[in-house]
Amino acid sequence: RVLEIGFGIGRYYSFLRDLTSFDKYYGLEANYFCIKESENNFPEVSFINKSINQFDKNFIDENEIDSVYIFGGVLFYLSPKELDNFFLKVINCKNILILDEGADQDLKRKDNTIMFNFSDRIAKMWNKKVEEIVKFKIKKRGGIYSAILLRNN
């Protein structure tokens, strides 16, 4: 069971559903108009019209979510405290997949967005060493990651 954070209009999901099938797929999206459009295009997805900050931790446990997908710069708008609060909500998930976001150290950019070091932050929350949780990282030019998969076994 998968929860995608910041579903938008389904750019990443439309690609993923052609590669694999999901027992259940949820899309968290704060923009009501994105949800209305996505409901027409992806009726198999269950949508939650809330922001990351409004999202309730109980949803993860109640719906047995084992993977969280975060695609395309959803988290860099958050403050460090908001990010930590979000990760505490998904701490029981086995897998966290992040695409097109993240760096080796927290990096505040000129536009006030932050490229976070997700690996160190989540390892501390899971009480593990970074090497134990990082299954792969693919770095692109400029030090930003194309993909990070973190697993809590």
Short mmCIF file of N, CA and C in Angstrom, two decimals, residues 55-142:
data_model
loop_
_atom_site.label_atom_id
_atom_site.label_comp_id
_atom_site.label_asym_id
_atom_site.label_seq_id
_atom_site.Cartn_x
_atom_site.Cartn_y
_atom_site.Cartn_z
N PHE A 55 -2.02 16.50 7.54
CA PHE A 55 -2.08 15.05 7.42
C PHE A 55 -1.95 14.39 8.79
N ASP A 56 -2.77 13.38 9.05
CA ASP A 56 -2.84 12.71 10.35
C ASP A 56 -2.04 11.41 10.34
N LYS A 57 -1.17 11.26 11.32
CA LYS A 57 -0.33 10.06 11.45
C LYS A 57 -1.15 8.77 11.49
N ASN A 58 -2.33 8.81 12.09
CA ASN A 58 -3.16 7.61 12.21
C ASN A 58 -3.51 7.00 10.87
N PHE A 59 -3.55 7.81 9.82
CA PHE A 59 -3.87 7.30 8.49
C PHE A 59 -2.89 6.20 8.07
N ILE A 60 -1.63 6.38 8.38
CA ILE A 60 -0.60 5.40 8.00
C ILE A 60 -0.89 4.04 8.63
N ASP A 61 -1.14 4.04 9.93
CA ASP A 61 -1.39 2.78 10.63
C ASP A 61 -2.75 2.17 10.26
N GLU A 62 -3.78 3.01 10.20
CA GLU A 62 -5.13 2.51 9.91
C GLU A 62 -5.24 1.89 8.52
N ASN A 63 -4.46 2.40 7.58
CA ASN A 63 -4.53 1.91 6.20
C ASN A 63 -3.34 1.03 5.82
N GLU A 64 -2.54 0.67 6.81
CA GLU A 64 -1.40 -0.23 6.62
C GLU A 64 -0.50 0.20 5.46
N ILE A 65 -0.16 1.48 5.44
CA ILE A 65 0.72 2.02 4.41
C ILE A 65 2.14 1.52 4.68
N ASP A 66 2.75 0.90 3.68
CA ASP A 66 4.13 0.44 3.88
C ASP A 66 5.14 1.25 3.08
N SER A 67 4.67 2.03 2.10
CA SER A 67 5.59 2.84 1.29
C SER A 67 5.05 4.24 1.10
N VAL A 68 5.95 5.21 1.20
CA VAL A 68 5.62 6.61 0.96
C VAL A 68 6.46 7.07 -0.22
N TYR A 69 5.80 7.64 -1.23
CA TYR A 69 6.48 8.17 -2.41
C TYR A 69 6.39 9.69 -2.37
N ILE A 70 7.51 10.34 -2.63
CA ILE A 70 7.58 11.79 -2.63
C ILE A 70 8.34 12.19 -3.89
N PHE A 71 7.64 12.85 -4.81
CA PHE A 71 8.21 13.12 -6.12
C PHE A 71 8.26 14.61 -6.45
N GLY A 72 9.38 15.03 -6.99
CA GLY A 72 9.46 16.31 -7.67
C GLY A 72 9.43 17.57 -6.83
N GLY A 73 10.12 17.60 -5.71
CA GLY A 73 10.25 18.85 -4.98
C GLY A 73 9.09 19.22 -4.10
N VAL A 74 8.43 18.25 -3.53
CA VAL A 74 7.30 18.52 -2.64
C VAL A 74 7.76 19.02 -1.27
N LEU A 75 8.89 18.51 -0.79
CA LEU A 75 9.30 18.80 0.59
C LEU A 75 10.16 20.04 0.75
N PHE A 76 10.72 20.56 -0.31
CA PHE A 76 11.67 21.67 -0.12
C PHE A 76 11.00 22.98 0.25
N TYR A 77 9.69 23.03 0.27
CA TYR A 77 8.97 24.22 0.73
C TYR A 77 8.78 24.23 2.24
N LEU A 78 9.03 23.10 2.88
CA LEU A 78 8.80 22.97 4.32
C LEU A 78 9.96 23.55 5.12
N SER A 79 9.64 23.96 6.34
CA SER A 79 10.70 24.34 7.28
C SER A 79 11.29 23.04 7.84
N PRO A 80 12.48 23.10 8.44
CA PRO A 80 13.04 21.89 9.06
C PRO A 80 12.09 21.28 10.09
N LYS A 81 11.41 22.09 10.88
CA LYS A 81 10.49 21.58 11.89
C LYS A 81 9.28 20.89 11.23
N GLU A 82 8.74 21.49 10.18
CA GLU A 82 7.62 20.87 9.47
C GLU A 82 8.05 19.55 8.84
N LEU A 83 9.26 19.51 8.29
CA LEU A 83 9.75 18.27 7.69
C LEU A 83 9.89 17.18 8.75
N ASP A 84 10.48 17.51 9.88
CA ASP A 84 10.62 16.52 10.96
C ASP A 84 9.26 16.03 11.43
N ASN A 85 8.30 16.93 11.56
CA ASN A 85 6.95 16.54 11.97
C ASN A 85 6.32 15.59 10.94
N PHE A 86 6.54 15.87 9.67
CA PHE A 86 6.02 14.98 8.62
C PHE A 86 6.66 13.60 8.73
N PHE A 87 7.98 13.54 8.85
CA PHE A 87 8.64 12.24 8.91
C PHE A 87 8.22 11.46 10.16
N LEU A 88 7.92 12.13 11.25
CA LEU A 88 7.41 11.43 12.43
C LEU A 88 6.06 10.78 12.15
N LYS A 89 5.29 11.36 11.23
CA LYS A 89 3.99 10.79 10.86
C LYS A 89 4.14 9.51 10.04
N VAL A 90 5.21 9.41 9.27
CA VAL A 90 5.39 8.25 8.39
C VAL A 90 6.49 7.31 8.88
N ILE A 91 6.87 7.46 10.13
CA ILE A 91 8.01 6.71 10.67
C ILE A 91 7.80 5.19 10.66
N ASN A 92 6.56 4.73 10.67
CA ASN A 92 6.29 3.29 10.68
C ASN A 92 6.31 2.66 9.30
N CYS A 93 6.47 3.46 8.25
CA CYS A 93 6.52 2.92 6.89
C CYS A 93 7.85 2.21 6.65
N LYS A 94 7.81 1.17 5.84
CA LYS A 94 9.02 0.40 5.54
C LYS A 94 9.89 1.09 4.49
N ASN A 95 9.27 1.77 3.56
CA ASN A 95 10.00 2.36 2.43
C ASN A 95 9.63 3.82 2.25
N ILE A 96 10.62 4.63 1.98
CA ILE A 96 10.40 6.02 1.60
C ILE A 96 11.21 6.25 0.33
N LEU A 97 10.50 6.55 -0.75
CA LEU A 97 11.14 6.81 -2.04
C LEU A 97 10.98 8.29 -2.35
N ILE A 98 12.11 8.96 -2.59
CA ILE A 98 12.11 10.40 -2.88
C ILE A 98 12.81 10.60 -4.22
N LEU A 99 12.12 11.28 -5.15
CA LEU A 99 12.70 11.57 -6.46
C LEU A 99 12.86 13.07 -6.65
N ASP A 100 13.95 13.45 -7.28
CA ASP A 100 14.24 14.83 -7.66
C ASP A 100 14.26 15.79 -6.49
N GLU A 101 14.86 15.36 -5.40
CA GLU A 101 14.95 16.21 -4.22
C GLU A 101 15.94 15.59 -3.24
N GLY A 102 16.59 16.43 -2.44
CA GLY A 102 17.50 15.96 -1.40
C GLY A 102 18.95 16.22 -1.75
N ALA A 103 19.78 16.29 -0.70
CA ALA A 103 21.21 16.57 -0.87
C ALA A 103 21.97 15.92 0.28
N ASP A 104 23.30 16.01 0.23
CA ASP A 104 24.15 15.42 1.27
C ASP A 104 24.14 16.22 2.57
N GLN A 105 23.76 17.48 2.48
CA GLN A 105 23.61 18.31 3.67
C GLN A 105 22.48 19.30 3.40
N ASP A 106 21.83 19.77 4.46
CA ASP A 106 20.76 20.75 4.27
C ASP A 106 21.33 21.96 3.56
N LEU A 107 20.67 22.38 2.51
CA LEU A 107 21.15 23.46 1.67
C LEU A 107 20.02 24.44 1.40
N LYS A 108 20.08 25.62 2.01
CA LYS A 108 19.06 26.65 1.75
C LYS A 108 19.42 27.39 0.48
N ARG A 109 18.47 27.47 -0.43
CA ARG A 109 18.73 28.08 -1.73
C ARG A 109 18.24 29.53 -1.75
N LYS A 110 18.60 30.24 -2.81
CA LYS A 110 18.26 31.66 -2.93
C LYS A 110 16.76 31.91 -2.88
N ASP A 111 15.96 30.97 -3.34
CA ASP A 111 14.51 31.14 -3.33
C ASP A 111 13.87 30.71 -2.00
N ASN A 112 14.70 30.49 -0.99
CA ASN A 112 14.29 30.09 0.37
C ASN A 112 13.78 28.66 0.48
N THR A 113 13.88 27.87 -0.58
CA THR A 113 13.58 26.45 -0.45
C THR A 113 14.82 25.76 0.11
N ILE A 114 14.63 24.59 0.67
CA ILE A 114 15.74 23.85 1.28
C ILE A 114 15.83 22.46 0.67
N MET A 115 17.02 22.12 0.20
CA MET A 115 17.31 20.75 -0.17
C MET A 115 17.83 20.07 1.09
N PHE A 116 17.06 19.13 1.61
CA PHE A 116 17.38 18.50 2.88
C PHE A 116 18.24 17.25 2.73
N ASN A 117 18.97 16.95 3.78
CA ASN A 117 19.68 15.68 3.89
C ASN A 117 18.70 14.70 4.53
N PHE A 118 17.95 14.01 3.70
CA PHE A 118 16.93 13.09 4.20
C PHE A 118 17.53 11.88 4.89
N SER A 119 18.63 11.37 4.37
CA SER A 119 19.22 10.14 4.90
C SER A 119 19.59 10.27 6.37
N ASP A 120 20.34 11.30 6.71
CA ASP A 120 20.74 11.49 8.11
C ASP A 120 19.54 11.74 9.02
N ARG A 121 18.61 12.54 8.53
CA ARG A 121 17.43 12.92 9.32
C ARG A 121 16.58 11.67 9.66
N ILE A 122 16.32 10.85 8.66
CA ILE A 122 15.47 9.67 8.87
C ILE A 122 16.22 8.58 9.63
N ALA A 123 17.50 8.43 9.39
CA ALA A 123 18.28 7.44 10.15
C ALA A 123 18.18 7.71 11.65
N LYS A 124 18.29 8.97 12.04
CA LYS A 124 18.16 9.33 13.46
C LYS A 124 16.78 8.95 14.00
N MET A 125 15.75 9.22 13.22
CA MET A 125 14.38 8.91 13.66
C MET A 125 14.15 7.41 13.79
N TRP A 126 14.79 6.64 12.90
CA TRP A 126 14.65 5.19 12.92
C TRP A 126 15.68 4.54 13.84
N ASN A 127 16.53 5.35 14.49
CA ASN A 127 17.59 4.84 15.36
C ASN A 127 18.48 3.82 14.65
N LYS A 128 18.89 4.18 13.44
CA LYS A 128 19.75 3.30 12.64
C LYS A 128 20.89 4.12 12.06
N LYS A 129 21.88 3.41 11.56
CA LYS A 129 22.97 4.06 10.83
C LYS A 129 22.49 4.33 9.40
N VAL A 130 23.01 5.41 8.83
CA VAL A 130 22.62 5.77 7.46
C VAL A 130 22.85 4.59 6.52
N GLU A 131 23.97 3.90 6.67
CA GLU A 131 24.30 2.79 5.78
C GLU A 131 23.26 1.67 5.85
N GLU A 132 22.58 1.56 6.98
CA GLU A 132 21.58 0.51 7.15
C GLU A 132 20.28 0.81 6.41
N ILE A 133 19.97 2.07 6.22
CA ILE A 133 18.66 2.41 5.64
C ILE A 133 18.71 2.84 4.18
N VAL A 134 19.85 3.33 3.71
CA VAL A 134 19.93 3.80 2.33
C VAL A 134 20.12 2.59 1.41
N LYS A 135 19.14 2.33 0.57
CA LYS A 135 19.24 1.22 -0.37
C LYS A 135 19.84 1.67 -1.68
N PHE A 136 19.56 2.89 -2.08
CA PHE A 136 20.29 3.49 -3.20
C PHE A 136 20.08 4.99 -3.23
N LYS A 137 21.08 5.67 -3.81
CA LYS A 137 21.04 7.11 -4.05
C LYS A 137 21.62 7.33 -5.44
N ILE A 138 20.95 8.15 -6.19
CA ILE A 138 21.46 8.54 -7.51
C ILE A 138 21.54 10.06 -7.51
N LYS A 139 22.77 10.56 -7.65
CA LYS A 139 22.98 12.01 -7.59
C LYS A 139 23.06 12.58 -9.00
N LYS A 140 22.44 13.74 -9.18
CA LYS A 140 22.57 14.42 -10.47
C LYS A 140 23.45 15.66 -10.30
N ARG A 141 23.73 16.33 -11.37
CA ARG A 141 24.59 17.50 -11.33
C ARG A 141 24.10 18.52 -10.32
N GLY A 142 25.01 19.17 -9.64
CA GLY A 142 24.65 20.18 -8.66
C GLY A 142 24.45 19.63 -7.27
#
